[in-house]
mmCIF file of C-alpha atoms and ligand atoms in Angstrom:
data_model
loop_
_atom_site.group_PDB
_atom_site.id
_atom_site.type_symbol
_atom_site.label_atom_id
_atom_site.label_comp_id
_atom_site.label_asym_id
_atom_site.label_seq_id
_atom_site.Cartn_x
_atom_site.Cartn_y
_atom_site.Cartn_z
ATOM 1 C CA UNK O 1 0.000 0.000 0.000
ATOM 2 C CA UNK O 2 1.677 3.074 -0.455
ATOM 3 C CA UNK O 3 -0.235 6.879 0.611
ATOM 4 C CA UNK O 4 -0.817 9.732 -2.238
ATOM 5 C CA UNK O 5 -1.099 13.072 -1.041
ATOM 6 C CA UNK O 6 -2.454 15.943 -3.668
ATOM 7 C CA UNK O 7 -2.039 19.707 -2.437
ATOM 8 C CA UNK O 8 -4.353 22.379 -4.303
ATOM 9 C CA UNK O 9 -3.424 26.110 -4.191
ATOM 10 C CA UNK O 10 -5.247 29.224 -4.108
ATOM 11 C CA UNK O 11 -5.758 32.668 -3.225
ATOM 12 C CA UNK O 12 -7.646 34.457 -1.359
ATOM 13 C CA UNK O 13 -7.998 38.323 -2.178
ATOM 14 C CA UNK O 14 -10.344 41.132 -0.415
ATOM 15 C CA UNK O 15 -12.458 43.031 -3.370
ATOM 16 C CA UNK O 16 -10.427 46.078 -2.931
ATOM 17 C CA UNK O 17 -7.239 43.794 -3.547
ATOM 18 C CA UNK O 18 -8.269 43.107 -7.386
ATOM 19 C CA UNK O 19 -7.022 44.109 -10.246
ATOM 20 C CA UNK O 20 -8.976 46.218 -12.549
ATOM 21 C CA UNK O 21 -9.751 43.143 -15.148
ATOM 22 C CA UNK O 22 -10.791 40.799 -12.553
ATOM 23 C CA UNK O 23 -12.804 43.236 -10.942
ATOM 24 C CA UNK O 24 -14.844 43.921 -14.231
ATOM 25 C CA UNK O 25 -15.387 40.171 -13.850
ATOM 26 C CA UNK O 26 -16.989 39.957 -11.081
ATOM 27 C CA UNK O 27 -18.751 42.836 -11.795
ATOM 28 C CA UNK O 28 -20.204 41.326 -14.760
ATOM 29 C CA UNK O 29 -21.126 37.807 -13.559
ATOM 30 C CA UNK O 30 -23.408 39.729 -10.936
ATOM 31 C CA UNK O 31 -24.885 41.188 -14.064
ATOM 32 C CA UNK O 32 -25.357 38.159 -15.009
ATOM 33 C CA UNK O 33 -26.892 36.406 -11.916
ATOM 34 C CA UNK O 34 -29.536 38.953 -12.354
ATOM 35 C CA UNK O 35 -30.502 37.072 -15.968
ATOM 36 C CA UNK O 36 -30.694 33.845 -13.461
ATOM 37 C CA UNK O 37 -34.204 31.744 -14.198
ATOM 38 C CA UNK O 38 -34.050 30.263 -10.697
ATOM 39 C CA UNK O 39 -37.829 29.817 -9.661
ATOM 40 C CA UNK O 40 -37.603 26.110 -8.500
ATOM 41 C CA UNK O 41 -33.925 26.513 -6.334
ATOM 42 C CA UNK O 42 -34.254 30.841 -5.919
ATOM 43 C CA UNK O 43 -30.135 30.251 -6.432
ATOM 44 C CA UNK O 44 -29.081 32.615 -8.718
ATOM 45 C CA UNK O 45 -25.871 32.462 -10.059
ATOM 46 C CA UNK O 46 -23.791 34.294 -12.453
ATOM 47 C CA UNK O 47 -20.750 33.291 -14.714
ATOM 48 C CA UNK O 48 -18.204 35.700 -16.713
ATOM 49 C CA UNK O 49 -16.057 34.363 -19.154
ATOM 50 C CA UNK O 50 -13.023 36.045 -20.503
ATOM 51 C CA UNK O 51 -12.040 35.151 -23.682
ATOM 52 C CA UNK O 52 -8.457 35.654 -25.275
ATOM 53 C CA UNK O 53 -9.687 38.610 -27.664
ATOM 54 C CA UNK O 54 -10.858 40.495 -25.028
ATOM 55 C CA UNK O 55 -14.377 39.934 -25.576
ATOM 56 C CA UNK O 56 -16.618 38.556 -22.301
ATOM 57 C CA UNK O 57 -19.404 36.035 -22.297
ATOM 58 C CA UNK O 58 -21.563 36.235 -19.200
ATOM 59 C CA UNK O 59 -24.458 33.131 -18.797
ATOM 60 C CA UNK O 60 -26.753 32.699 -15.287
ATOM 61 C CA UNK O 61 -28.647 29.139 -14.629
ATOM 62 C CA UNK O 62 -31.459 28.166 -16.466
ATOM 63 C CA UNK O 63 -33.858 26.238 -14.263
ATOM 64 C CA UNK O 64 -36.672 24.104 -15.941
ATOM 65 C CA UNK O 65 -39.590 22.293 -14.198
ATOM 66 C CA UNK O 66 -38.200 18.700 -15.383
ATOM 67 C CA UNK O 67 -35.345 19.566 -13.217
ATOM 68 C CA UNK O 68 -32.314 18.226 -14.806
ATOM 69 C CA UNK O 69 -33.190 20.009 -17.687
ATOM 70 C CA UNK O 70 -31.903 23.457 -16.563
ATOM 71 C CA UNK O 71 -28.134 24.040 -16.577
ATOM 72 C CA UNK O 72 -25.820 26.003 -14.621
ATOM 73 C CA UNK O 73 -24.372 29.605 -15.193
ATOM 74 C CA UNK O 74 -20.896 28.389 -15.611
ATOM 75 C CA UNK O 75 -21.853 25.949 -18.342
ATOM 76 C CA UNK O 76 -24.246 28.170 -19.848
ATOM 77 C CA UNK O 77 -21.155 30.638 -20.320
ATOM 78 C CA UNK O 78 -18.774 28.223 -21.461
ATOM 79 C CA UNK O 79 -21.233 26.167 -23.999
ATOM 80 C CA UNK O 80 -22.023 29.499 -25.602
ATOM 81 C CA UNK O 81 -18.571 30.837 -25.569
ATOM 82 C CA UNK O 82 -17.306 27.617 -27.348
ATOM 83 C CA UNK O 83 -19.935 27.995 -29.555
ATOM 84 C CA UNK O 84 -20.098 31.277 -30.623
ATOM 85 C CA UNK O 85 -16.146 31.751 -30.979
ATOM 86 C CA UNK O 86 -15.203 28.006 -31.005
ATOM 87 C CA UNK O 87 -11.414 29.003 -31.808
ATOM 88 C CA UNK O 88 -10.853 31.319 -28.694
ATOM 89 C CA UNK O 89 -9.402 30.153 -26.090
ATOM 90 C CA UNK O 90 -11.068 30.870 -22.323
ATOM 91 C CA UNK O 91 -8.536 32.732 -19.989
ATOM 92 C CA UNK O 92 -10.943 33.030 -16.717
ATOM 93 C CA UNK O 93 -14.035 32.795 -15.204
ATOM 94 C CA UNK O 94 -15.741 34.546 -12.180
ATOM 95 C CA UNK O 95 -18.693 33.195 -11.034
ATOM 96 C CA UNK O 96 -20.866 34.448 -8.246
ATOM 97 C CA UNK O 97 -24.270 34.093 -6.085
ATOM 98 C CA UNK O 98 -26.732 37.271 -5.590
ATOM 99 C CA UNK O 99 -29.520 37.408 -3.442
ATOM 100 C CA UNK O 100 -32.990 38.340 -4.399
ATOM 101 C CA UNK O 101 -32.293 42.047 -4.564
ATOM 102 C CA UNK O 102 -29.181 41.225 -7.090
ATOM 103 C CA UNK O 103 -26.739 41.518 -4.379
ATOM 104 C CA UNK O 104 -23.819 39.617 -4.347
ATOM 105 C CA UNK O 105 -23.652 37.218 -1.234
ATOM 106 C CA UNK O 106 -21.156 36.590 1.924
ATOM 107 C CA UNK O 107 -20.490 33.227 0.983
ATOM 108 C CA UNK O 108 -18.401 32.364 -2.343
ATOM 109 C CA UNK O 109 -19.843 29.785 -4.610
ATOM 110 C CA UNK O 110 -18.238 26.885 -5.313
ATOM 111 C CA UNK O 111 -19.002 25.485 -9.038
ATOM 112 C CA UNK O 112 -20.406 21.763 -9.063
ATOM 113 C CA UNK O 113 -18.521 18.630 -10.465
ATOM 114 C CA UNK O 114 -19.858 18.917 -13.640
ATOM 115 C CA UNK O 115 -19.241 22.519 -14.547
ATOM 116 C CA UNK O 116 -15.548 21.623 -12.987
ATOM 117 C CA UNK O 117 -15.490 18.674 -15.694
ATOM 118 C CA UNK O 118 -16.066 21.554 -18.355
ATOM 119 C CA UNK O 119 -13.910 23.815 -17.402
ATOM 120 C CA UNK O 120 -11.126 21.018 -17.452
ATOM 121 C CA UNK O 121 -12.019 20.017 -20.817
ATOM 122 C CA UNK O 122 -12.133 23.794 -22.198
ATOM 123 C CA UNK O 123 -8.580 24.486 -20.451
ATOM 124 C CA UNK O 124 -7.357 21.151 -22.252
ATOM 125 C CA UNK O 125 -8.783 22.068 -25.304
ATOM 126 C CA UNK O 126 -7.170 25.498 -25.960
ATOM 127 C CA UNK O 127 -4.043 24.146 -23.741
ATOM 128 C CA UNK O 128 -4.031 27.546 -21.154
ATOM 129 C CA UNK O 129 -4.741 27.267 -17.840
ATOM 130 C CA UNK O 130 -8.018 28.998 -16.798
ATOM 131 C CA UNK O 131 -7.741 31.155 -13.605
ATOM 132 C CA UNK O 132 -11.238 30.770 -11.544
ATOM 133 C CA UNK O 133 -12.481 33.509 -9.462
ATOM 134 C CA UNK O 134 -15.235 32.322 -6.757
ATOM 135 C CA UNK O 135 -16.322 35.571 -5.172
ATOM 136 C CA UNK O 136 -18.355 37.358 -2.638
ATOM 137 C CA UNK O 137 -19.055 40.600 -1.063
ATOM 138 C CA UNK O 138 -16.073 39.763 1.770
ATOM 139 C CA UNK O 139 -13.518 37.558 0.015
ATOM 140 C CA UNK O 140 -12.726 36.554 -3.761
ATOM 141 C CA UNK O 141 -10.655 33.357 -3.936
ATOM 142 C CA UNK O 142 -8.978 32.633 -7.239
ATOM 143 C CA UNK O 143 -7.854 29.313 -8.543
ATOM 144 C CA UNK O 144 -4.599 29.872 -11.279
ATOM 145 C CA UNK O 145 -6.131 26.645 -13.036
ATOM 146 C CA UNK O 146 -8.967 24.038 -13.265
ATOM 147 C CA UNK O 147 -6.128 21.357 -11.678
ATOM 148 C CA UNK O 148 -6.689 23.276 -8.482
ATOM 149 C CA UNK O 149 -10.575 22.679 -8.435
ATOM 150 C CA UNK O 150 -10.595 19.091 -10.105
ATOM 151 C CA UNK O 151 -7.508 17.060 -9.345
ATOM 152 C CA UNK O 152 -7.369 13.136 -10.964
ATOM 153 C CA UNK O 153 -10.076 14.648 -13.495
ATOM 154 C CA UNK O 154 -11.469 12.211 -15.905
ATOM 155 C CA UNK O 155 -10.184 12.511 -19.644
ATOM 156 C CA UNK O 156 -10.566 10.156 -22.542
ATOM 157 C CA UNK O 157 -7.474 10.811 -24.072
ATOM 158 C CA UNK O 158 -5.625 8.899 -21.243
ATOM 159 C CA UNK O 159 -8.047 5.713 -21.108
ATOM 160 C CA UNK O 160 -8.244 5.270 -25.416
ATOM 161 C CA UNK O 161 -7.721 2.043 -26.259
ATOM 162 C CA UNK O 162 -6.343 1.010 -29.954
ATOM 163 C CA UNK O 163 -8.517 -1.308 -31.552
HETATM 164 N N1 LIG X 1 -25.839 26.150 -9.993
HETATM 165 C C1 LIG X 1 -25.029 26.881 -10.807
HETATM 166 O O1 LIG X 1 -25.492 27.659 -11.637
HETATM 167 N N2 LIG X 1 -23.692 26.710 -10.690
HETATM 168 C C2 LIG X 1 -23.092 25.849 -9.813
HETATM 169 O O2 LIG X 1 -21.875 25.697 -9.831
HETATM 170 C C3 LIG X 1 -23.900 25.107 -8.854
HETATM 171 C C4 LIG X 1 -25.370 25.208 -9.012
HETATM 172 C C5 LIG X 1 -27.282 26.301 -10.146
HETATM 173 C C6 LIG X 1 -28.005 25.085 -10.659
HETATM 174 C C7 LIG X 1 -29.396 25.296 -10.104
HETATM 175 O O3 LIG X 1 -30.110 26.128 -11.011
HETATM 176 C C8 LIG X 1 -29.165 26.060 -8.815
HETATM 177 O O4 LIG X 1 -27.868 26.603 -8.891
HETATM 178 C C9 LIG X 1 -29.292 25.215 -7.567
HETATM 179 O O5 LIG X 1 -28.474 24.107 -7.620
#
């Protein structure tokens, strides 16, 4: 038997800490989160993708009464960006929660397994590591790439088989 041990690293900023283009972000994704069509969890979230031409690509979750139906903001975000400018590659994300008056909340988000399974594939894809910002009114932490949220991820390239 022999013990693995896997560190993850990130940071952990206060607002007034950011940079200008991570600021505009955040600021964005709470846009966003206001777009959310939450009326079965009331959890509204917001994404902001920045893309490597500058241009930003914000999505919110999409809720639908057959429940698995509805799909998260980060995926919403990244589906469309990859769709709409399938050649550019996707340099960061901020994703956030806002309350029902479109505030942002005390308590950073963190994004489910299967927008982390995205977000691994898209940083694979376009081989850049994407740098993740999880924020909230207090704190904004920021992941330098999707290894840090999704260690040992699943990827088909390493399990093909030759026929
Ligand atoms: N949700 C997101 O949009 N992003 C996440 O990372 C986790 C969950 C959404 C899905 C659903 O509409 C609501 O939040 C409650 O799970």
């Amino acid at each position: 038997m022999r013990n693995h041990e896997i560190n993850i690293c990130y940071k952990e900023y206060s607002p007034s800490e950011l940079n200008a283009v991570d600021k505009n972000l955040i600021d964005l994704a709470i846009q966003a989160a206001k777009n959310a069509y939450a009326p079965y969890s009331h959890f509204r979230v917001g994404a902001a993708v920045l893309l490597d031409d500058g241009s930003i690509i914000k999505g919110s979750n999409q809720e639908n009464a057959a429940y698995p139906s509805g799909l998260c903001a980060e995926r919403v975000a990244l589906f469309y960006a990859n769709s709409e400018f399938p050649g550019k590659a996707v340099l960061a994300i901020a994703v956030v929660v806002v309350n029902p008056k479109g505030e942002i909340l005390k308590e950073n988000i963190s994004p489910c397994g299967s927008c982390r399974q995205v977000m691994v594939e898209t940083q694979m894809r376009f081989k850049k590591p994407i740098k993740i910002l999880l924020a909230s009114d207090k704190s904004v932490l920021v992941f330098d790439s999707v290894e840090d949220l999704l260690p040992l991820s699943f990827s088909q390239g390493d399990l093909l088989v030759d026929e």
